[in-house]
């Protein structure tokens, strides 16, 4: 399964679901957490 994370004008979408508004599946949550970890490592 492919999980896409997109920043659309300041709103993050995970597989087309609006972050904070639409419920995410377990896999989507895991992939979002991994994305956040890699993003933080890239900033530092």
Coordinates of C-alpha atoms in Angstrom, one line a residue:
X1 CA 0.0 0.0 0.0
X2 CA 1.3 3.5 -0.8
X3 CA 0.8 6.3 1.6
X4 CA 1.1 9.9 0.2
X5 CA 1.7 12.9 2.4
X6 CA 1.1 16.3 0.7
X7 CA 1.2 19.8 1.9
X8 CA -1.6 21.6 0.0
X9 CA -1.5 25.3 0.8
X10 CA -0.5 24.7 4.4
X11 CA -2.9 21.8 4.9
X12 CA -1.4 18.4 5.2
X13 CA -3.2 15.6 3.4
X14 CA -2.5 11.9 4.1
X15 CA -3.9 9.8 1.2
X16 CA -6.3 12.7 0.6
X17 CA -7.5 12.8 4.2
X18 CA -7.2 16.2 5.9
X19 CA -4.8 15.9 8.9
X20 CA -6.7 16.6 12.1
X21 CA -10.1 16.3 10.6
X22 CA -10.4 12.8 9.0
X23 CA -9.6 9.6 10.9
X24 CA -6.4 7.8 9.7
X25 CA -5.8 4.1 9.5
X26 CA -3.0 2.4 11.6
X27 CA -0.7 2.3 8.6
X28 CA -1.2 5.9 7.7
X29 CA -0.4 6.9 11.3
X30 CA 2.8 4.8 11.3
X31 CA 3.9 6.4 8.0
X32 CA 3.0 9.9 9.2
X33 CA 5.2 9.3 12.4
X34 CA 8.1 8.1 10.2
X35 CA 7.7 11.1 7.9
X36 CA 7.8 13.5 10.9
X37 CA 10.9 11.8 12.3
X38 CA 12.7 12.1 9.0
X39 CA 11.6 15.7 8.5
X40 CA 13.0 16.7 11.9
X41 CA 16.3 14.9 11.2
X42 CA 16.5 16.8 7.9
X43 CA 16.0 20.2 9.6
X44 CA 18.8 19.6 12.3

